[in-house]
């Protein structure tokens, strides 16, 4: 994901999530936050999904993943997620964490498919509905690639 994707990503977030992030939040993640990495899925030049994380030393924290409803169930979420886990591993993450609404069966199934398991519950975590969150953790990431490199400057001037 680059700066040019911010509006499209925020639009998807607004369609898919009950409490979407603001344009300002995505702008901060993409242009200023040195620990944030975001990825997009495109179909016919249209953005149809995205996911993001923050990696601090050895911990990767998933911030979001979403695929537009009409494109779900075709492996796009899995593909985005696997690529992000691989990228986290390349950056040095050895474990990943995330929060998910207790009622979000499709997302929980996706996370379990990649080896995440529930370690705790955060009561009343989501301010919009008061729903509890599961805290899930993954300890087995994909192998890091020995030839992985990132541009020295991720942010545009
Ligand atoms: N019910 C239960 N599990 C489901 C499901 C459904 N309706 N749809 C997908 N899954 C699970 C399955 O385990 C599936 O793996 P499988 O096909 O090998 O069995 C796995 O999710 C991945 O399916 P995939 O097609 O790769 O994912 P997707 O493109 O449909 O995207 C989400 C999955 C979670 C990203 C998508 O449902 C979404 O955008 N949801 C709304 C946003 C959201 O809740 N994000 C999570 C915030 S914490």
Short mmCIF file of N, CA and C and ligand atoms in Angstrom, two decimals:
data_model
loop_
_atom_site.label_atom_id
_atom_site.label_comp_id
_atom_site.label_asym_id
_atom_site.label_seq_id
_atom_site.Cartn_x
_atom_site.Cartn_y
_atom_site.Cartn_z
N UNK A 1 0.85 -1.19 0.00
CA UNK A 1 0.00 0.00 0.00
C UNK A 1 0.88 1.24 0.00
N UNK A 2 0.50 2.21 -0.84
CA UNK A 2 1.22 3.48 -0.85
C UNK A 2 0.21 4.61 -0.60
N UNK A 3 0.74 5.84 -0.58
CA UNK A 3 -0.13 7.00 -0.30
C UNK A 3 -1.31 7.06 -1.26
N UNK A 4 -1.09 6.63 -2.51
CA UNK A 4 -2.16 6.74 -3.51
C UNK A 4 -3.33 5.78 -3.23
N UNK A 5 -3.13 4.82 -2.32
CA UNK A 5 -4.19 3.86 -1.99
C UNK A 5 -5.03 4.29 -0.78
N UNK A 6 -4.61 5.36 -0.09
CA UNK A 6 -5.22 5.68 1.20
C UNK A 6 -6.74 5.85 1.10
N UNK A 7 -7.19 6.63 0.10
CA UNK A 7 -8.64 6.90 0.01
C UNK A 7 -9.42 5.62 -0.25
N UNK A 8 -8.92 4.78 -1.16
CA UNK A 8 -9.63 3.54 -1.50
C UNK A 8 -9.66 2.59 -0.30
N UNK A 9 -8.56 2.53 0.43
CA UNK A 9 -8.51 1.65 1.61
C UNK A 9 -9.49 2.15 2.67
N UNK A 10 -9.51 3.45 2.91
CA UNK A 10 -10.41 3.98 3.94
C UNK A 10 -11.87 3.76 3.53
N UNK A 11 -12.12 3.81 2.22
CA UNK A 11 -13.48 3.57 1.72
C UNK A 11 -13.90 2.12 2.03
N UNK A 12 -13.01 1.18 1.75
CA UNK A 12 -13.31 -0.23 2.04
C UNK A 12 -13.54 -0.40 3.55
N UNK A 13 -12.68 0.20 4.35
CA UNK A 13 -12.81 0.10 5.81
C UNK A 13 -14.19 0.62 6.23
N UNK A 14 -14.63 1.73 5.61
CA UNK A 14 -15.93 2.32 5.93
C UNK A 14 -17.09 1.42 5.56
N UNK A 15 -16.93 0.67 4.47
CA UNK A 15 -18.01 -0.24 4.04
C UNK A 15 -18.05 -1.47 4.94
N UNK A 16 -16.87 -1.96 5.31
CA UNK A 16 -16.78 -3.28 5.93
C UNK A 16 -16.84 -3.25 7.46
N UNK A 17 -16.29 -2.19 8.05
CA UNK A 17 -16.15 -2.19 9.51
C UNK A 17 -17.11 -1.23 10.22
N UNK A 18 -17.54 -1.64 11.40
CA UNK A 18 -18.46 -0.82 12.19
C UNK A 18 -17.77 0.45 12.70
N UNK A 19 -16.48 0.35 12.96
CA UNK A 19 -15.75 1.52 13.49
C UNK A 19 -14.50 1.73 12.64
N UNK A 20 -14.68 2.27 11.41
CA UNK A 20 -13.52 2.42 10.52
C UNK A 20 -12.54 3.46 11.01
N UNK A 21 -11.29 3.31 10.57
CA UNK A 21 -10.28 4.33 10.87
C UNK A 21 -10.51 5.53 9.97
N UNK A 22 -10.00 6.68 10.39
CA UNK A 22 -10.12 7.91 9.60
C UNK A 22 -9.04 7.96 8.52
N UNK A 23 -9.24 8.84 7.56
CA UNK A 23 -8.21 9.08 6.53
C UNK A 23 -6.90 9.49 7.19
N UNK A 24 -7.00 10.31 8.26
CA UNK A 24 -5.80 10.78 8.95
C UNK A 24 -5.02 9.61 9.56
N UNK A 25 -5.74 8.65 10.11
CA UNK A 25 -5.06 7.50 10.71
C UNK A 25 -4.30 6.72 9.65
N UNK A 26 -4.96 6.46 8.50
CA UNK A 26 -4.26 5.73 7.43
C UNK A 26 -3.09 6.54 6.89
N UNK A 27 -3.28 7.86 6.79
CA UNK A 27 -2.19 8.70 6.29
C UNK A 27 -0.99 8.61 7.23
N UNK A 28 -1.25 8.63 8.52
CA UNK A 28 -0.15 8.51 9.49
C UNK A 28 0.56 7.17 9.32
N UNK A 29 -0.23 6.09 9.22
CA UNK A 29 0.37 4.76 9.09
C UNK A 29 1.28 4.68 7.85
N UNK A 30 0.81 5.22 6.74
CA UNK A 30 1.53 5.06 5.48
C UNK A 30 2.68 6.06 5.32
N UNK A 31 2.51 7.28 5.85
CA UNK A 31 3.54 8.29 5.57
C UNK A 31 4.48 8.53 6.74
N UNK A 32 4.11 8.11 7.94
CA UNK A 32 4.96 8.48 9.08
C UNK A 32 5.33 7.35 10.04
N UNK A 33 4.45 6.37 10.19
CA UNK A 33 4.69 5.36 11.22
C UNK A 33 5.76 4.36 10.76
N UNK A 34 6.94 4.40 11.35
CA UNK A 34 8.02 3.54 10.85
C UNK A 34 7.80 2.05 11.10
N UNK A 35 6.88 1.70 12.00
CA UNK A 35 6.68 0.27 12.29
C UNK A 35 5.47 -0.31 11.55
N UNK A 36 4.77 0.52 10.77
CA UNK A 36 3.55 0.05 10.10
C UNK A 36 3.85 -0.42 8.68
N UNK A 37 3.18 -1.51 8.28
CA UNK A 37 3.26 -2.00 6.89
C UNK A 37 1.86 -2.42 6.47
N UNK A 38 1.42 -1.97 5.30
CA UNK A 38 0.08 -2.28 4.80
C UNK A 38 0.17 -2.84 3.40
N UNK A 39 -0.79 -3.70 3.05
CA UNK A 39 -0.77 -4.42 1.77
C UNK A 39 -2.16 -4.35 1.16
N UNK A 40 -2.21 -4.31 -0.17
CA UNK A 40 -3.52 -4.23 -0.84
C UNK A 40 -3.67 -5.36 -1.85
N UNK A 41 -4.94 -5.70 -2.11
CA UNK A 41 -5.28 -6.65 -3.18
C UNK A 41 -6.05 -5.89 -4.24
N UNK A 42 -5.68 -6.09 -5.50
CA UNK A 42 -6.34 -5.39 -6.60
C UNK A 42 -6.95 -6.39 -7.58
N UNK A 43 -8.04 -5.98 -8.19
CA UNK A 43 -8.69 -6.79 -9.23
C UNK A 43 -9.13 -5.83 -10.32
N UNK A 44 -8.66 -6.05 -11.54
CA UNK A 44 -8.96 -5.13 -12.65
C UNK A 44 -8.65 -3.68 -12.28
N UNK A 45 -7.51 -3.47 -11.66
CA UNK A 45 -7.06 -2.14 -11.24
C UNK A 45 -7.90 -1.50 -10.12
N UNK A 46 -8.84 -2.25 -9.57
CA UNK A 46 -9.61 -1.72 -8.43
C UNK A 46 -9.12 -2.37 -7.15
N UNK A 47 -9.09 -1.56 -6.10
CA UNK A 47 -8.68 -2.10 -4.81
C UNK A 47 -9.85 -2.85 -4.17
N UNK A 48 -9.64 -4.12 -3.82
CA UNK A 48 -10.75 -4.92 -3.30
C UNK A 48 -10.49 -5.44 -1.88
N UNK A 49 -9.28 -5.21 -1.38
CA UNK A 49 -8.98 -5.66 -0.02
C UNK A 49 -7.66 -5.10 0.45
N UNK A 50 -7.47 -5.16 1.76
CA UNK A 50 -6.20 -4.67 2.31
C UNK A 50 -5.98 -5.32 3.67
N UNK A 51 -4.74 -5.25 4.14
CA UNK A 51 -4.46 -5.66 5.52
C UNK A 51 -3.25 -4.89 6.02
N UNK A 52 -3.10 -4.83 7.32
CA UNK A 52 -2.00 -4.05 7.87
C UNK A 52 -1.53 -4.59 9.20
N UNK A 53 -0.32 -4.17 9.56
CA UNK A 53 0.28 -4.62 10.83
C UNK A 53 1.30 -3.58 11.30
N UNK A 54 1.69 -3.74 12.55
CA UNK A 54 2.79 -2.96 13.10
C UNK A 54 3.78 -3.96 13.70
N UNK A 55 5.05 -3.82 13.35
CA UNK A 55 6.06 -4.76 13.85
C UNK A 55 7.04 -3.99 14.72
N UNK A 56 7.09 -4.38 16.00
CA UNK A 56 8.01 -3.73 16.94
C UNK A 56 8.94 -4.80 17.49
N UNK A 57 10.20 -4.71 17.10
CA UNK A 57 11.23 -5.69 17.44
C UNK A 57 10.75 -7.09 17.04
N UNK A 58 10.37 -7.95 17.98
CA UNK A 58 10.01 -9.32 17.60
C UNK A 58 8.50 -9.56 17.60
N UNK A 59 7.70 -8.52 17.88
CA UNK A 59 6.25 -8.70 17.90
C UNK A 59 5.58 -8.01 16.72
N UNK A 60 4.77 -8.76 16.01
CA UNK A 60 3.94 -8.17 14.96
C UNK A 60 2.51 -8.10 15.47
N UNK A 61 1.86 -6.96 15.28
CA UNK A 61 0.46 -6.82 15.70
C UNK A 61 -0.39 -6.50 14.47
N UNK A 62 -1.36 -7.37 14.20
CA UNK A 62 -2.24 -7.16 13.05
C UNK A 62 -3.22 -6.04 13.40
N UNK A 63 -3.31 -5.03 12.55
CA UNK A 63 -4.25 -3.93 12.85
C UNK A 63 -5.57 -4.12 12.13
N UNK A 64 -5.55 -4.69 10.91
CA UNK A 64 -6.80 -4.81 10.17
C UNK A 64 -6.63 -5.75 8.98
N UNK A 65 -7.74 -6.35 8.58
CA UNK A 65 -7.79 -7.06 7.29
C UNK A 65 -9.23 -6.97 6.81
N UNK A 66 -9.41 -6.69 5.53
CA UNK A 66 -10.77 -6.62 4.98
C UNK A 66 -10.74 -6.91 3.49
N UNK A 67 -11.78 -7.63 3.05
CA UNK A 67 -11.99 -7.89 1.62
C UNK A 67 -13.43 -7.50 1.33
N UNK A 68 -13.67 -6.82 0.22
CA UNK A 68 -15.04 -6.44 -0.13
C UNK A 68 -15.91 -7.69 -0.24
N UNK A 69 -17.15 -7.58 0.23
CA UNK A 69 -18.02 -8.76 0.36
C UNK A 69 -18.13 -9.58 -0.92
N UNK A 70 -18.24 -8.87 -2.07
CA UNK A 70 -18.45 -9.59 -3.34
C UNK A 70 -17.22 -10.38 -3.79
N UNK A 71 -16.08 -10.16 -3.13
CA UNK A 71 -14.85 -10.87 -3.50
C UNK A 71 -14.41 -11.88 -2.43
N UNK A 72 -15.25 -12.10 -1.43
CA UNK A 72 -14.86 -13.01 -0.34
C UNK A 72 -15.01 -14.47 -0.74
N UNK A 73 -14.37 -15.32 0.03
CA UNK A 73 -14.50 -16.77 -0.17
C UNK A 73 -13.73 -17.29 -1.36
N UNK A 74 -12.78 -16.48 -1.87
CA UNK A 74 -11.99 -16.91 -3.04
C UNK A 74 -10.50 -16.96 -2.72
N UNK A 75 -10.17 -16.89 -1.46
CA UNK A 75 -8.77 -17.00 -1.07
C UNK A 75 -8.01 -15.68 -1.01
N UNK A 76 -8.71 -14.57 -1.25
CA UNK A 76 -7.99 -13.27 -1.25
C UNK A 76 -7.53 -12.90 0.16
N UNK A 77 -8.42 -13.09 1.14
CA UNK A 77 -8.05 -12.81 2.53
C UNK A 77 -6.86 -13.66 2.96
N UNK A 78 -6.90 -14.94 2.59
CA UNK A 78 -5.79 -15.84 2.96
C UNK A 78 -4.49 -15.39 2.32
N UNK A 79 -4.58 -15.00 1.07
CA UNK A 79 -3.39 -14.58 0.34
C UNK A 79 -2.78 -13.31 0.96
N UNK A 80 -3.65 -12.33 1.22
CA UNK A 80 -3.18 -11.10 1.87
C UNK A 80 -2.53 -11.44 3.21
N UNK A 81 -3.20 -12.29 3.97
CA UNK A 81 -2.75 -12.61 5.33
C UNK A 81 -1.41 -13.35 5.30
N UNK A 82 -1.29 -14.34 4.43
CA UNK A 82 -0.06 -15.12 4.37
C UNK A 82 1.12 -14.22 3.96
N UNK A 83 0.87 -13.36 2.96
CA UNK A 83 1.94 -12.46 2.53
C UNK A 83 2.37 -11.52 3.65
N UNK A 84 1.39 -11.08 4.43
CA UNK A 84 1.73 -10.18 5.53
C UNK A 84 2.52 -10.92 6.61
N UNK A 85 2.14 -12.16 6.91
CA UNK A 85 2.89 -12.94 7.92
C UNK A 85 4.32 -13.18 7.45
N UNK A 86 4.49 -13.45 6.15
CA UNK A 86 5.83 -13.66 5.60
C UNK A 86 6.66 -12.38 5.73
N UNK A 87 6.01 -11.26 5.44
CA UNK A 87 6.71 -9.97 5.51
C UNK A 87 7.12 -9.68 6.96
N UNK A 88 6.20 -10.00 7.91
CA UNK A 88 6.52 -9.79 9.33
C UNK A 88 7.73 -10.62 9.72
N UNK A 89 7.75 -11.87 9.24
CA UNK A 89 8.88 -12.75 9.54
C UNK A 89 10.17 -12.16 8.97
N UNK A 90 10.10 -11.64 7.76
CA UNK A 90 11.27 -11.02 7.14
C UNK A 90 11.77 -9.81 7.94
N UNK A 91 10.84 -9.12 8.60
CA UNK A 91 11.24 -7.95 9.41
C UNK A 91 11.75 -8.35 10.79
N UNK A 92 11.65 -9.64 11.12
CA UNK A 92 12.19 -10.09 12.41
C UNK A 92 11.15 -10.47 13.44
N UNK A 93 9.87 -10.43 13.06
CA UNK A 93 8.83 -10.82 14.03
C UNK A 93 8.94 -12.31 14.31
N UNK A 94 8.82 -12.69 15.58
CA UNK A 94 8.79 -14.11 15.92
C UNK A 94 7.43 -14.54 16.44
N UNK A 95 6.59 -13.56 16.77
CA UNK A 95 5.20 -13.89 17.11
C UNK A 95 4.30 -12.74 16.69
N UNK A 96 3.01 -13.07 16.54
CA UNK A 96 2.03 -12.09 16.08
C UNK A 96 0.87 -12.08 17.06
N UNK A 97 0.25 -10.90 17.23
CA UNK A 97 -0.94 -10.80 18.07
C UNK A 97 -2.04 -10.08 17.29
N UNK A 98 -3.27 -10.25 17.74
CA UNK A 98 -4.39 -9.50 17.16
C UNK A 98 -5.57 -9.54 18.12
N UNK A 99 -6.51 -8.61 17.90
CA UNK A 99 -7.80 -8.68 18.59
C UNK A 99 -8.88 -8.87 17.55
N UNK A 100 -9.92 -9.62 17.91
CA UNK A 100 -11.02 -9.86 16.99
C UNK A 100 -12.32 -9.93 17.80
N UNK A 101 -13.40 -9.40 17.18
CA UNK A 101 -14.71 -9.49 17.85
C UNK A 101 -15.08 -10.96 18.05
N UNK A 102 -15.58 -11.26 19.24
CA UNK A 102 -15.97 -12.64 19.57
C UNK A 102 -16.93 -13.24 18.55
N UNK A 103 -17.78 -12.38 17.96
CA UNK A 103 -18.82 -12.88 17.04
C UNK A 103 -18.33 -13.01 15.60
N UNK A 104 -17.08 -12.64 15.32
CA UNK A 104 -16.61 -12.58 13.93
C UNK A 104 -16.08 -13.94 13.46
N UNK A 105 -17.02 -14.86 13.20
CA UNK A 105 -16.64 -16.25 12.87
C UNK A 105 -15.73 -16.35 11.63
N UNK A 106 -16.01 -15.64 10.51
CA UNK A 106 -15.13 -15.78 9.34
C UNK A 106 -13.69 -15.37 9.64
N UNK A 107 -13.51 -14.25 10.35
CA UNK A 107 -12.15 -13.79 10.65
C UNK A 107 -11.45 -14.77 11.60
N UNK A 108 -12.17 -15.24 12.60
CA UNK A 108 -11.57 -16.18 13.56
C UNK A 108 -11.14 -17.46 12.83
N UNK A 109 -11.99 -17.91 11.89
CA UNK A 109 -11.64 -19.12 11.12
C UNK A 109 -10.38 -18.87 10.28
N UNK A 110 -10.30 -17.69 9.68
CA UNK A 110 -9.10 -17.35 8.89
C UNK A 110 -7.85 -17.38 9.79
N UNK A 111 -7.94 -16.76 10.95
CA UNK A 111 -6.76 -16.69 11.83
C UNK A 111 -6.36 -18.09 12.32
N UNK A 112 -7.37 -18.91 12.65
CA UNK A 112 -7.06 -20.27 13.12
C UNK A 112 -6.40 -21.08 12.03
N UNK A 113 -6.85 -20.84 10.79
CA UNK A 113 -6.27 -21.57 9.65
C UNK A 113 -4.75 -21.36 9.57
N UNK A 114 -4.31 -20.17 9.99
CA UNK A 114 -2.87 -19.87 9.94
C UNK A 114 -2.17 -20.15 11.27
N UNK A 115 -2.88 -20.76 12.22
CA UNK A 115 -2.23 -21.20 13.45
C UNK A 115 -2.43 -20.30 14.65
N UNK A 116 -3.20 -19.23 14.51
CA UNK A 116 -3.47 -18.38 15.67
C UNK A 116 -4.35 -19.14 16.66
N UNK A 117 -4.15 -18.88 17.95
CA UNK A 117 -5.05 -19.42 18.96
C UNK A 117 -5.38 -18.33 19.99
N UNK A 118 -6.51 -18.53 20.66
CA UNK A 118 -6.99 -17.52 21.61
C UNK A 118 -6.26 -17.67 22.94
N UNK A 119 -5.72 -16.53 23.45
CA UNK A 119 -5.04 -16.60 24.75
C UNK A 119 -5.80 -15.87 25.84
N UNK A 120 -6.68 -14.96 25.44
CA UNK A 120 -7.37 -14.18 26.47
C UNK A 120 -8.58 -13.47 25.86
N UNK A 121 -9.38 -12.89 26.72
CA UNK A 121 -10.54 -12.10 26.27
C UNK A 121 -10.43 -10.71 26.87
N UNK A 122 -10.69 -9.68 26.04
CA UNK A 122 -10.78 -8.32 26.58
C UNK A 122 -12.25 -7.95 26.66
N UNK A 123 -12.72 -7.79 27.88
CA UNK A 123 -14.14 -7.51 28.10
C UNK A 123 -14.49 -6.11 27.58
N UNK A 124 -15.65 -6.00 26.92
CA UNK A 124 -16.17 -4.69 26.44
C UNK A 124 -15.13 -3.91 25.64
N UNK A 125 -14.39 -4.60 24.80
CA UNK A 125 -13.25 -3.95 24.11
C UNK A 125 -13.72 -2.95 23.04
N UNK A 126 -14.84 -3.28 22.35
CA UNK A 126 -15.24 -2.43 21.22
C UNK A 126 -16.25 -1.39 21.68
N UNK A 127 -15.87 -0.09 21.60
CA UNK A 127 -16.73 0.96 22.15
C UNK A 127 -18.07 1.07 21.43
N UNK A 128 -18.14 0.70 20.13
CA UNK A 128 -19.40 0.89 19.40
C UNK A 128 -20.51 -0.04 19.88
N UNK A 129 -20.14 -1.27 20.29
CA UNK A 129 -21.17 -2.24 20.69
C UNK A 129 -20.94 -2.81 22.09
N UNK A 130 -19.75 -2.56 22.62
CA UNK A 130 -19.42 -3.13 23.93
C UNK A 130 -19.04 -4.60 23.85
N UNK A 131 -18.85 -5.09 22.62
CA UNK A 131 -18.54 -6.52 22.45
C UNK A 131 -17.14 -6.86 23.00
N UNK A 132 -16.99 -8.09 23.46
CA UNK A 132 -15.68 -8.55 23.92
C UNK A 132 -14.77 -8.85 22.73
N UNK A 133 -13.46 -8.77 22.96
CA UNK A 133 -12.49 -9.16 21.94
C UNK A 133 -11.75 -10.40 22.41
N UNK A 134 -11.47 -11.30 21.47
CA UNK A 134 -10.51 -12.35 21.74
C UNK A 134 -9.13 -11.80 21.41
N UNK A 135 -8.16 -12.11 22.24
CA UNK A 135 -6.76 -11.83 21.89
C UNK A 135 -6.19 -13.13 21.37
N UNK A 136 -5.69 -13.08 20.15
CA UNK A 136 -5.14 -14.30 19.53
C UNK A 136 -3.66 -14.11 19.25
N UNK A 137 -2.93 -15.22 19.30
CA UNK A 137 -1.48 -15.19 19.14
C UNK A 137 -1.04 -16.27 18.17
N UNK A 138 0.01 -15.98 17.42
CA UNK A 138 0.63 -16.96 16.53
C UNK A 138 2.11 -17.02 16.84
N UNK A 139 2.62 -18.23 17.08
CA UNK A 139 4.05 -18.36 17.38
C UNK A 139 4.84 -18.97 16.24
N UNK A 140 4.14 -19.46 15.20
CA UNK A 140 4.90 -20.09 14.12
C UNK A 140 4.66 -19.32 12.83
N UNK A 141 5.60 -18.47 12.50
CA UNK A 141 5.49 -17.66 11.29
C UNK A 141 6.16 -18.37 10.12
N UNK A 142 5.82 -17.97 8.87
CA UNK A 142 6.55 -18.51 7.73
C UNK A 142 8.05 -18.21 7.86
N UNK A 143 8.88 -19.04 7.22
CA UNK A 143 10.34 -18.82 7.24
C UNK A 143 10.69 -17.46 6.65
N UNK A 144 11.66 -16.79 7.26
CA UNK A 144 12.14 -15.53 6.69
C UNK A 144 12.94 -15.83 5.43
N UNK A 145 12.85 -14.94 4.47
CA UNK A 145 13.59 -15.13 3.22
C UNK A 145 14.99 -14.53 3.35
N UNK A 146 16.06 -15.29 3.01
CA UNK A 146 17.41 -14.77 3.21
C UNK A 146 17.71 -13.57 2.31
N UNK A 147 17.03 -13.44 1.16
CA UNK A 147 17.34 -12.28 0.28
C UNK A 147 16.34 -11.15 0.41
N UNK A 148 15.60 -11.10 1.53
CA UNK A 148 14.62 -10.01 1.70
C UNK A 148 15.32 -8.66 1.87
N UNK A 149 14.85 -7.66 1.13
CA UNK A 149 15.34 -6.28 1.35
C UNK A 149 14.16 -5.33 1.28
N UNK A 150 14.27 -4.23 1.97
CA UNK A 150 13.27 -3.17 1.88
C UNK A 150 13.97 -1.91 1.44
N UNK A 151 13.26 -1.01 0.73
CA UNK A 151 13.89 0.27 0.40
C UNK A 151 14.31 0.98 1.68
N UNK A 152 15.46 1.65 1.64
CA UNK A 152 15.92 2.33 2.85
C UNK A 152 14.92 3.39 3.30
N UNK A 153 14.32 4.08 2.32
CA UNK A 153 13.34 5.10 2.66
C UNK A 153 11.97 4.64 2.20
N UNK A 154 11.12 4.32 3.17
CA UNK A 154 9.77 3.87 2.81
C UNK A 154 8.86 5.05 2.51
N UNK A 155 9.18 6.18 3.10
CA UNK A 155 8.25 7.30 3.01
C UNK A 155 8.69 8.29 1.94
N UNK A 156 7.67 8.78 1.19
CA UNK A 156 7.96 9.76 0.15
C UNK A 156 8.18 11.12 0.81
N UNK A 157 8.99 11.98 0.17
CA UNK A 157 9.21 13.34 0.71
C UNK A 157 8.01 14.21 0.43
N1 LIG B 1 -17.72 -18.37 7.66
C1 LIG B 1 -16.72 -19.01 8.34
N2 LIG B 1 -15.44 -18.99 7.92
C2 LIG B 1 -15.17 -18.35 6.79
C3 LIG B 1 -16.15 -17.67 6.03
C4 LIG B 1 -17.48 -17.71 6.50
N3 LIG B 1 -18.47 -17.08 5.86
N4 LIG B 1 -15.54 -17.08 4.97
C5 LIG B 1 -14.23 -17.37 5.07
N5 LIG B 1 -14.01 -18.14 6.17
C6 LIG B 1 -12.76 -18.62 6.69
C7 LIG B 1 -12.39 -20.01 6.22
O1 LIG B 1 -11.59 -20.62 7.22
C8 LIG B 1 -11.52 -19.70 5.04
O2 LIG B 1 -10.57 -20.68 4.78
P1 LIG B 1 -10.91 -21.95 3.81
O3 LIG B 1 -11.57 -21.38 2.59
O4 LIG B 1 -9.56 -22.54 3.53
O5 LIG B 1 -11.79 -22.79 4.62
C9 LIG B 1 -10.79 -18.47 5.52
O6 LIG B 1 -11.74 -17.72 6.24
C10 LIG B 1 -10.21 -17.60 4.45
O7 LIG B 1 -11.08 -17.44 3.34
P2 LIG B 1 -10.63 -16.44 2.22
O8 LIG B 1 -11.53 -16.64 1.03
O9 LIG B 1 -9.18 -16.52 2.01
O10 LIG B 1 -10.93 -15.04 2.94
P3 LIG B 1 -11.82 -13.83 2.39
O11 LIG B 1 -11.23 -13.28 1.16
O12 LIG B 1 -13.24 -14.24 2.38
O13 LIG B 1 -11.57 -12.77 3.60
C11 LIG B 1 -12.07 -11.81 5.73
C12 LIG B 1 -11.77 -13.12 4.96
C13 LIG B 1 -12.12 -12.12 7.24
C14 LIG B 1 -10.94 -10.81 5.48
C15 LIG B 1 -13.44 -11.25 5.23
O14 LIG B 1 -14.47 -12.11 5.66
C16 LIG B 1 -13.75 -9.83 5.65
O15 LIG B 1 -13.34 -8.85 5.02
N6 LIG B 1 -14.52 -9.69 6.74
C17 LIG B 1 -14.93 -8.36 7.20
C18 LIG B 1 -13.77 -7.61 7.84
C19 LIG B 1 -13.31 -8.27 9.10
O16 LIG B 1 -14.11 -8.77 9.88
N7 LIG B 1 -11.98 -8.25 9.32
C20 LIG B 1 -11.39 -8.80 10.50
C21 LIG B 1 -11.19 -7.74 11.53
S1 LIG B 1 -10.47 -8.41 13.01
#
